Amino acid sequence: MTQPNVTDLSANTSGGSESGNLYRPFSVFSVLTLTLLAMLVVATFVWNLLVLVTILRVRTFHRVPHNLVASMAISDVMVAGLVMPLSLVRELYGRRWILGRALCQVWISCDVLCCTASIWNVTAIALDRYWSITRHLEYTLKTRKRISNVMIGLTWVLSSVISLSPLFGWGETYSEDSLTCQVSQEPSYTVFSTFGAFYLPLCVVLFVYWKIYKAAKFRIGSRKTNTITPMAEVIESSVQDAGS
């Protein structure tokens, strides 16, 4: 009678535990959490889709800064339609990725692309607001349209460079052994992506709104210096002049 191989037994045991981790029964809390996440996905998609439809259908919205808002809504719709459903599948299997390397790379690339584009669209809106306040005579509607289109193009180009870099060998996003799918952990890519997708736009937005605050404070101060003499004082001075 042949004895069972110890290696086969350990492999079967590990395989059984692996499948047990993947297909474990859900608790009430897990079901509620997944339900709320699914509702959030639907709400995010529908809300941003309504924003796009409104901008397209209402003619008065066919100008800046609504094209910047539409660009941001497109990135958010892509997050809700492409990224969040796959994230939900990942949560269903205990944060393990069972959909293969190719879909993992697509998911990570879309995630980084859309989130980075959304952040830079906010930055573009802040810049447009700053220029319209501080250079309202030079910053005409024609100039705003041209500059806003350039900013939208640069936003998506920069986001594409950051998101697609791991596909050309800058780090690894998928591990078949541990069934993990995550943003590349290569140190150089981490510095590049976090600086380009977060710290740089954060510094730009903070600087721009600080300048907007100073411009608004200067305008309020200039209005206060140009005070108008109250009517009661005018009447009193005129009566005194007539009496004298």
PDB file of C-alpha atoms in Angstrom:
ATOM      1  CA  MET A   1       0.000   0.000   0.000  1.00  0.00           C
ATOM      2  CA  THR A   2       1.522   3.316  -1.048  1.00  0.00           C
ATOM      3  CA  GLN A   3       1.939   6.090   1.454  1.00  0.00           C
ATOM      4  CA  PRO A   4       0.579   9.534   0.558  1.00  0.00           C
ATOM      5  CA  ASN A   5       3.189  12.117  -0.321  1.00  0.00           C
ATOM      6  CA  VAL A   6       3.691  14.759   2.386  1.00  0.00           C
ATOM      7  CA  THR A   7       4.152  17.442  -0.259  1.00  0.00           C
ATOM      8  CA  ASP A   8       0.817  16.564  -1.868  1.00  0.00           C
ATOM      9  CA  LEU A   9      -0.909  16.659   1.517  1.00  0.00           C
ATOM     10  CA  SER A  10       0.508  20.070   2.328  1.00  0.00           C
ATOM     11  CA  ALA A  11      -0.418  21.356  -1.115  1.00  0.00           C
ATOM     12  CA  ASN A  12      -3.980  20.099  -0.755  1.00  0.00           C
ATOM     13  CA  THR A  13      -4.218  21.587   2.713  1.00  0.00           C
ATOM     14  CA  SER A  14      -2.912  24.955   1.570  1.00  0.00           C
ATOM     15  CA  GLY A  15      -5.187  24.861  -1.462  1.00  0.00           C
ATOM     16  CA  GLY A  16      -8.172  24.111   0.728  1.00  0.00           C
ATOM     17  CA  SER A  17      -7.359  26.924   3.101  1.00  0.00           C
ATOM     18  CA  GLU A  18      -6.772  29.219   0.128  1.00  0.00           C
ATOM     19  CA  SER A  19     -10.186  28.435  -1.312  1.00  0.00           C
ATOM     20  CA  GLY A  20     -11.644  28.787   2.158  1.00  0.00           C
ATOM     21  CA  ASN A  21     -10.218  32.283   2.390  1.00  0.00           C
ATOM     22  CA  LEU A  22     -11.600  33.149  -1.021  1.00  0.00           C
ATOM     23  CA  TYR A  23     -15.058  31.677  -0.570  1.00  0.00           C
ATOM     24  CA  ARG A  24     -15.680  32.265   3.118  1.00  0.00           C
ATOM     25  CA  PRO A  25     -19.293  32.857   4.290  1.00  0.00           C
ATOM     26  CA  PHE A  26     -20.274  36.503   4.677  1.00  0.00           C
ATOM     27  CA  SER A  27     -21.375  37.983   7.977  1.00  0.00           C
ATOM     28  CA  VAL A  28     -24.241  40.440   8.349  1.00  0.00           C
ATOM     29  CA  PHE A  29     -21.737  43.271   8.723  1.00  0.00           C
ATOM     30  CA  SER A  30     -19.969  42.268   5.497  1.00  0.00           C
ATOM     31  CA  VAL A  31     -23.247  42.157   3.584  1.00  0.00           C
ATOM     32  CA  LEU A  32     -24.230  45.610   4.863  1.00  0.00           C
ATOM     33  CA  THR A  33     -20.803  47.014   4.026  1.00  0.00           C
ATOM     34  CA  LEU A  34     -20.862  45.613   0.487  1.00  0.00           C
ATOM     35  CA  THR A  35     -24.418  46.889  -0.008  1.00  0.00           C
ATOM     36  CA  LEU A  36     -23.419  50.404   1.050  1.00  0.00           C
ATOM     37  CA  LEU A  37     -20.389  50.274  -1.237  1.00  0.00           C
ATOM     38  CA  ALA A  38     -22.566  49.170  -4.163  1.00  0.00           C
ATOM     39  CA  MET A  39     -25.007  52.014  -3.471  1.00  0.00           C
ATOM     40  CA  LEU A  40     -22.067  54.442  -3.356  1.00  0.00           C
ATOM     41  CA  VAL A  41     -20.862  53.197  -6.749  1.00  0.00           C
ATOM     42  CA  VAL A  42     -24.300  53.715  -8.316  1.00  0.00           C
ATOM     43  CA  ALA A  43     -24.793  57.122  -6.701  1.00  0.00           C
ATOM     44  CA  THR A  44     -21.367  58.365  -7.815  1.00  0.00           C
ATOM     45  CA  PHE A  45     -21.942  57.209 -11.377  1.00  0.00           C
ATOM     46  CA  VAL A  46     -25.473  58.632 -11.677  1.00  0.00           C
ATOM     47  CA  TRP A  47     -24.604  61.966 -10.048  1.00  0.00           C
ATOM     48  CA  ASN A  48     -21.620  62.708 -12.274  1.00  0.00           C
ATOM     49  CA  LEU A  49     -23.496  61.464 -15.346  1.00  0.00           C
ATOM     50  CA  LEU A  50     -26.265  63.955 -14.560  1.00  0.00           C
ATOM     51  CA  VAL A  51     -23.661  66.716 -14.321  1.00  0.00           C
ATOM     52  CA  LEU A  52     -22.368  65.819 -17.781  1.00  0.00           C
ATOM     53  CA  VAL A  53     -25.857  65.635 -19.275  1.00  0.00           C
ATOM     54  CA  THR A  54     -26.746  69.024 -17.773  1.00  0.00           C
ATOM     55  CA  ILE A  55     -23.631  70.673 -19.189  1.00  0.00           C
ATOM     56  CA  LEU A  56     -24.267  69.164 -22.621  1.00  0.00           C
ATOM     57  CA  ARG A  57     -27.974  70.022 -22.796  1.00  0.00           C
ATOM     58  CA  VAL A  58     -27.936  73.553 -21.325  1.00  0.00           C
ATOM     59  CA  ARG A  59     -26.441  75.937 -23.876  1.00  0.00           C
ATOM     60  CA  THR A  60     -25.386  78.533 -21.294  1.00  0.00           C
ATOM     61  CA  PHE A  61     -23.054  75.940 -19.768  1.00  0.00           C
ATOM     62  CA  HIS A  62     -21.064  75.559 -23.015  1.00  0.00           C
ATOM     63  CA  ARG A  63     -18.302  77.865 -21.783  1.00  0.00           C
ATOM     64  CA  VAL A  64     -15.583  78.024 -19.184  1.00  0.00           C
ATOM     65  CA  PRO A  65     -15.334  77.067 -16.394  1.00  0.00           C
ATOM     66  CA  HIS A  66     -18.028  74.486 -17.192  1.00  0.00           C
ATOM     67  CA  ASN A  67     -15.727  72.635 -19.592  1.00  0.00           C
ATOM     68  CA  LEU A  68     -13.329  72.203 -16.667  1.00  0.00           C
ATOM     69  CA  VAL A  69     -16.200  70.914 -14.532  1.00  0.00           C
ATOM     70  CA  ALA A  70     -17.163  68.529 -17.340  1.00  0.00           C
ATOM     71  CA  SER A  71     -13.594  67.215 -17.511  1.00  0.00           C
ATOM     72  CA  MET A  72     -13.670  66.552 -13.772  1.00  0.00           C
ATOM     73  CA  ALA A  73     -17.071  64.860 -14.068  1.00  0.00           C
ATOM     74  CA  ILE A  74     -15.708  62.589 -16.824  1.00  0.00           C
ATOM     75  CA  SER A  75     -12.880  61.442 -14.555  1.00  0.00           C
ATOM     76  CA  ASP A  76     -15.342  60.794 -11.722  1.00  0.00           C
ATOM     77  CA  VAL A  77     -17.681  58.850 -14.041  1.00  0.00           C
ATOM     78  CA  MET A  78     -14.735  56.691 -15.087  1.00  0.00           C
ATOM     79  CA  VAL A  79     -13.899  56.047 -11.447  1.00  0.00           C
ATOM     80  CA  ALA A  80     -17.474  54.972 -10.741  1.00  0.00           C
ATOM     81  CA  GLY A  81     -17.829  52.917 -13.929  1.00  0.00           C
ATOM     82  CA  LEU A  82     -14.413  51.253 -14.203  1.00  0.00           C
ATOM     83  CA  VAL A  83     -12.563  51.401 -10.897  1.00  0.00           C
ATOM     84  CA  MET A  84     -15.127  51.083  -8.119  1.00  0.00           C
ATOM     85  CA  PRO A  85     -16.924  47.934  -9.436  1.00  0.00           C
ATOM     86  CA  LEU A  86     -13.615  46.035  -9.646  1.00  0.00           C
ATOM     87  CA  SER A  87     -12.748  47.307  -6.176  1.00  0.00           C
ATOM     88  CA  LEU A  88     -16.038  45.851  -5.001  1.00  0.00           C
ATOM     89  CA  VAL A  89     -15.141  42.462  -6.533  1.00  0.00           C
ATOM     90  CA  ARG A  90     -11.797  42.641  -4.747  1.00  0.00           C
ATOM     91  CA  GLU A  91     -13.583  43.273  -1.447  1.00  0.00           C
ATOM     92  CA  LEU A  92     -15.869  40.293  -2.069  1.00  0.00           C
ATOM     93  CA  TYR A  93     -12.832  37.994  -2.154  1.00  0.00           C
ATOM     94  CA  GLY A  94     -11.148  39.318   0.951  1.00  0.00           C
ATOM     95  CA  ARG A  95      -8.969  41.928  -0.787  1.00  0.00           C
ATOM     96  CA  ARG A  96      -7.473  39.247  -3.056  1.00  0.00           C
ATOM     97  CA  TRP A  97      -7.291  39.668  -6.808  1.00  0.00           C
ATOM     98  CA  ILE A  98      -8.639  36.692  -8.779  1.00  0.00           C
ATOM     99  CA  LEU A  99      -9.122  38.409 -12.154  1.00  0.00           C
ATOM    100  CA  GLY A 100      -5.612  37.951 -13.532  1.00  0.00           C
ATOM    101  CA  ARG A 101      -2.657  40.160 -14.367  1.00  0.00           C
ATOM    102  CA  ALA A 102      -4.091  41.949 -17.413  1.00  0.00           C
ATOM    103  CA  LEU A 103      -7.247  43.154 -15.674  1.00  0.00           C
ATOM    104  CA  CYS A 104      -5.179  44.101 -12.624  1.00  0.00           C
ATOM    105  CA  GLN A 105      -3.015  46.372 -14.748  1.00  0.00           C
ATOM    106  CA  VAL A 106      -6.081  47.914 -16.389  1.00  0.00           C
ATOM    107  CA  TRP A 107      -7.704  48.495 -12.987  1.00  0.00           C
ATOM    108  CA  ILE A 108      -4.634  50.103 -11.418  1.00  0.00           C
ATOM    109  CA  SER A 109      -3.972  52.262 -14.489  1.00  0.00           C
ATOM    110  CA  CYS A 110      -7.572  53.513 -14.611  1.00  0.00           C
ATOM    111  CA  ASP A 111      -7.548  54.158 -10.871  1.00  0.00           C
ATOM    112  CA  VAL A 112      -4.387  56.273 -10.967  1.00  0.00           C
ATOM    113  CA  LEU A 113      -5.424  57.973 -14.218  1.00  0.00           C
ATOM    114  CA  CYS A 114      -8.884  59.042 -13.074  1.00  0.00           C
ATOM    115  CA  CYS A 115      -7.886  60.097  -9.545  1.00  0.00           C
ATOM    116  CA  THR A 116      -4.915  62.106 -10.815  1.00  0.00           C
ATOM    117  CA  ALA A 117      -7.033  63.743 -13.528  1.00  0.00           C
ATOM    118  CA  SER A 118      -9.711  64.652 -10.994  1.00  0.00           C
ATOM    119  CA  ILE A 119      -7.143  66.322  -8.717  1.00  0.00           C
ATOM    120  CA  TRP A 120      -5.544  68.270 -11.562  1.00  0.00           C
ATOM    121  CA  ASN A 121      -8.972  69.353 -12.834  1.00  0.00           C
ATOM    122  CA  VAL A 122      -9.611  70.908  -9.428  1.00  0.00           C
ATOM    123  CA  THR A 123      -6.251  72.667  -9.766  1.00  0.00           C
ATOM    124  CA  ALA A 124      -7.201  73.932 -13.237  1.00  0.00           C
ATOM    125  CA  ILE A 125     -10.494  75.311 -11.901  1.00  0.00           C
ATOM    126  CA  ALA A 126      -8.593  77.129  -9.137  1.00  0.00           C
ATOM    127  CA  LEU A 127      -6.174  78.643 -11.674  1.00  0.00           C
ATOM    128  CA  ASP A 128      -9.041  79.759 -13.903  1.00  0.00           C
ATOM    129  CA  ARG A 129     -10.742  81.406 -10.933  1.00  0.00           C
ATOM    130  CA  TYR A 130      -7.520  83.158  -9.912  1.00  0.00           C
ATOM    131  CA  TRP A 131      -6.844  84.574 -13.378  1.00  0.00           C
ATOM    132  CA  SER A 132     -10.459  85.684 -13.816  1.00  0.00           C
ATOM    133  CA  ILE A 133     -10.220  87.662 -10.539  1.00  0.00           C
ATOM    134  CA  THR A 134      -6.747  89.156 -10.823  1.00  0.00           C
ATOM    135  CA  ARG A 135      -6.626  89.677 -14.626  1.00  0.00           C
ATOM    136  CA  HIS A 136     -10.269  90.223 -15.486  1.00  0.00           C
ATOM    137  CA  LEU A 137      -9.441  92.820 -18.179  1.00  0.00           C
ATOM    138  CA  GLU A 138      -6.866  90.666 -19.982  1.00  0.00           C
ATOM    139  CA  TYR A 139      -8.521  87.318 -19.273  1.00  0.00           C
ATOM    140  CA  THR A 140     -11.297  87.575 -21.857  1.00  0.00           C
ATOM    141  CA  LEU A 141     -13.720  84.799 -22.748  1.00  0.00           C
ATOM    142  CA  LYS A 142     -11.692  83.826 -25.821  1.00  0.00           C
ATOM    143  CA  THR A 143      -8.493  83.659 -23.770  1.00  0.00           C
ATOM    144  CA  ARG A 144     -10.213  81.641 -21.056  1.00  0.00           C
ATOM    145  CA  LYS A 145     -11.433  79.086 -23.589  1.00  0.00           C
ATOM    146  CA  ARG A 146      -7.982  78.651 -25.096  1.00  0.00           C
ATOM    147  CA  ILE A 147      -6.193  78.388 -21.748  1.00  0.00           C
ATOM    148  CA  SER A 148      -8.826  76.068 -20.261  1.00  0.00           C
ATOM    149  CA  ASN A 149      -8.517  73.697 -23.230  1.00  0.00           C
ATOM    150  CA  VAL A 150      -4.739  73.682 -22.815  1.00  0.00           C
ATOM    151  CA  MET A 151      -5.094  72.937 -19.090  1.00  0.00           C
ATOM    152  CA  ILE A 152      -7.513  70.078 -19.782  1.00  0.00           C
ATOM    153  CA  GLY A 153      -5.112  68.572 -22.312  1.00  0.00           C
ATOM    154  CA  LEU A 154      -2.132  68.881 -19.941  1.00  0.00           C
ATOM    155  CA  THR A 155      -4.204  67.375 -17.131  1.00  0.00           C
ATOM    156  CA  TRP A 156      -4.960  64.183 -19.038  1.00  0.00           C
ATOM    157  CA  VAL A 157      -1.459  63.911 -20.544  1.00  0.00           C
ATOM    158  CA  LEU A 158       0.215  64.198 -17.140  1.00  0.00           C
ATOM    159  CA  SER A 159      -2.279  61.761 -15.600  1.00  0.00           C
ATOM    160  CA  SER A 160      -1.626  59.277 -18.417  1.00  0.00           C
ATOM    161  CA  VAL A 161       2.142  59.483 -17.917  1.00  0.00           C
ATOM    162  CA  ILE A 162       1.796  58.805 -14.189  1.00  0.00           C
ATOM    163  CA  SER A 163      -0.713  55.974 -14.567  1.00  0.00           C
ATOM    164  CA  LEU A 164       0.856  54.138 -17.514  1.00  0.00           C
ATOM    165  CA  SER A 165       4.471  54.191 -16.318  1.00  0.00           C
ATOM    166  CA  PRO A 166       4.232  50.817 -14.470  1.00  0.00           C
ATOM    167  CA  LEU A 167       3.093  49.146 -17.707  1.00  0.00           C
ATOM    168  CA  PHE A 168       6.527  49.899 -19.172  1.00  0.00           C
ATOM    169  CA  GLY A 169       8.462  48.219 -16.376  1.00  0.00           C
ATOM    170  CA  TRP A 170       8.455  50.851 -13.631  1.00  0.00           C
ATOM    171  CA  GLY A 171       7.568  48.473 -10.807  1.00  0.00           C
ATOM    172  CA  GLU A 172       5.093  45.601 -10.491  1.00  0.00           C
ATOM    173  CA  THR A 173       1.374  45.840  -9.755  1.00  0.00           C
ATOM    174  CA  TYR A 174       0.341  42.147  -9.608  1.00  0.00           C
ATOM    175  CA  SER A 175       1.614  39.213  -7.558  1.00  0.00           C
ATOM    176  CA  GLU A 176       0.344  35.800  -8.609  1.00  0.00           C
ATOM    177  CA  ASP A 177       1.644  34.070  -5.467  1.00  0.00           C
ATOM    178  CA  SER A 178      -0.236  36.235  -2.959  1.00  0.00           C
ATOM    179  CA  LEU A 179      -3.053  37.302  -5.329  1.00  0.00           C
ATOM    180  CA  THR A 180      -2.413  40.976  -4.648  1.00  0.00           C
ATOM    181  CA  CYS A 181      -3.071  43.863  -7.012  1.00  0.00           C
ATOM    182  CA  GLN A 182      -1.818  47.264  -5.940  1.00  0.00           C
ATOM    183  CA  VAL A 183      -0.088  50.399  -7.166  1.00  0.00           C
ATOM    184  CA  SER A 184       3.593  49.858  -7.943  1.00  0.00           C
ATOM    185  CA  GLN A 185       5.660  49.989  -4.759  1.00  0.00           C
ATOM    186  CA  GLU A 186       8.901  50.879  -6.545  1.00  0.00           C
ATOM    187  CA  PRO A 187      10.395  53.710  -4.397  1.00  0.00           C
ATOM    188  CA  SER A 188      11.258  55.946  -7.345  1.00  0.00           C
ATOM    189  CA  TYR A 189       7.773  55.534  -8.836  1.00  0.00           C
ATOM    190  CA  THR A 190       6.177  56.190  -5.446  1.00  0.00           C
ATOM    191  CA  VAL A 191       8.026  59.498  -5.158  1.00  0.00           C
ATOM    192  CA  PHE A 192       7.204  60.435  -8.762  1.00  0.00           C
ATOM    193  CA  SER A 193       3.504  59.515  -8.578  1.00  0.00           C
ATOM    194  CA  THR A 194       2.783  61.049  -5.161  1.00  0.00           C
ATOM    195  CA  PHE A 195       4.562  64.284  -6.084  1.00  0.00           C
ATOM    196  CA  GLY A 196       2.890  64.564  -9.483  1.00  0.00           C
ATOM    197  CA  ALA A 197      -0.574  63.436  -8.376  1.00  0.00           C
ATOM    198  CA  PHE A 198      -0.834  65.011  -4.919  1.00  0.00           C
ATOM    199  CA  TYR A 199       1.888  67.298  -3.562  1.00  0.00           C
ATOM    200  CA  LEU A 200       2.399  69.446  -6.672  1.00  0.00           C
ATOM    201  CA  PRO A 201      -1.323  70.159  -7.260  1.00  0.00           C
ATOM    202  CA  LEU A 202      -1.772  70.714  -3.511  1.00  0.00           C
ATOM    203  CA  CYS A 203       0.957  73.365  -3.490  1.00  0.00           C
ATOM    204  CA  VAL A 204      -0.532  75.025  -6.584  1.00  0.00           C
ATOM    205  CA  VAL A 205      -4.051  75.124  -5.094  1.00  0.00           C
ATOM    206  CA  LEU A 206      -2.839  76.470  -1.736  1.00  0.00           C
ATOM    207  CA  PHE A 207      -0.749  79.168  -3.442  1.00  0.00           C
ATOM    208  CA  VAL A 208      -3.572  80.137  -5.807  1.00  0.00           C
ATOM    209  CA  TYR A 209      -6.200  80.462  -3.081  1.00  0.00           C
ATOM    210  CA  TRP A 210      -3.772  82.418  -0.914  1.00  0.00           C
ATOM    211  CA  LYS A 211      -3.341  84.856  -3.819  1.00  0.00           C
ATOM    212  CA  ILE A 212      -7.124  84.976  -4.299  1.00  0.00           C
ATOM    213  CA  TYR A 213      -7.542  85.773  -0.601  1.00  0.00           C
ATOM    214  CA  LYS A 214      -4.990  88.585  -0.835  1.00  0.00           C
ATOM    215  CA  ALA A 215      -6.671  90.004  -3.961  1.00  0.00           C
ATOM    216  CA  ALA A 216     -10.110  89.886  -2.309  1.00  0.00           C
ATOM    217  CA  LYS A 217      -8.735  91.499   0.860  1.00  0.00           C
ATOM    218  CA  PHE A 218      -7.116  94.259  -1.203  1.00  0.00           C
ATOM    219  CA  ARG A 219     -10.398  94.980  -3.001  1.00  0.00           C
ATOM    220  CA  ILE A 220     -12.347  95.112   0.256  1.00  0.00           C
ATOM    221  CA  GLY A 221      -9.726  97.420   1.743  1.00  0.00           C
ATOM    222  CA  SER A 222      -9.821  99.741  -1.268  1.00  0.00           C
ATOM    223  CA  ARG A 223     -13.600  99.958  -1.037  1.00  0.00           C
ATOM    224  CA  LYS A 224     -13.376 100.875   2.663  1.00  0.00           C
ATOM    225  CA  THR A 225     -10.965 103.732   1.962  1.00  0.00           C
ATOM    226  CA  ASN A 226     -13.338 105.213  -0.637  1.00  0.00           C
ATOM    227  CA  THR A 227     -16.000 106.032   1.979  1.00  0.00           C
ATOM    228  CA  ILE A 228     -19.006 108.187   1.150  1.00  0.00           C
ATOM    229  CA  THR A 229     -20.052 110.943   3.567  1.00  0.00           C
ATOM    230  CA  PRO A 230     -23.335 109.981   5.297  1.00  0.00           C
ATOM    231  CA  MET A 231     -26.431 111.935   4.350  1.00  0.00           C
ATOM    232  CA  ALA A 232     -26.991 113.184   7.944  1.00  0.00           C
ATOM    233  CA  GLU A 233     -23.584 114.875   7.976  1.00  0.00           C
ATOM    234  CA  VAL A 234     -24.216 116.431   4.540  1.00  0.00           C
ATOM    235  CA  ILE A 235     -27.556 117.899   5.659  1.00  0.00           C
ATOM    236  CA  GLU A 236     -26.052 119.209   8.904  1.00  0.00           C
ATOM    237  CA  SER A 237     -23.131 120.924   7.117  1.00  0.00           C
ATOM    238  CA  SER A 238     -25.489 122.502   4.556  1.00  0.00           C
ATOM    239  CA  VAL A 239     -27.721 123.902   7.344  1.00  0.00           C
ATOM    240  CA  GLN A 240     -24.719 125.369   9.108  1.00  0.00           C
ATOM    241  CA  ASP A 241     -23.558 127.011   5.846  1.00  0.00           C
ATOM    242  CA  ALA A 242     -27.010 128.530   5.275  1.00  0.00           C
ATOM    243  CA  GLY A 243     -27.187 129.882   8.844  1.00  0.00           C
ATOM    244  CA  SER A 244     -23.817 131.502   8.574  1.00  0.00           C
TER     245      SER A 244
END
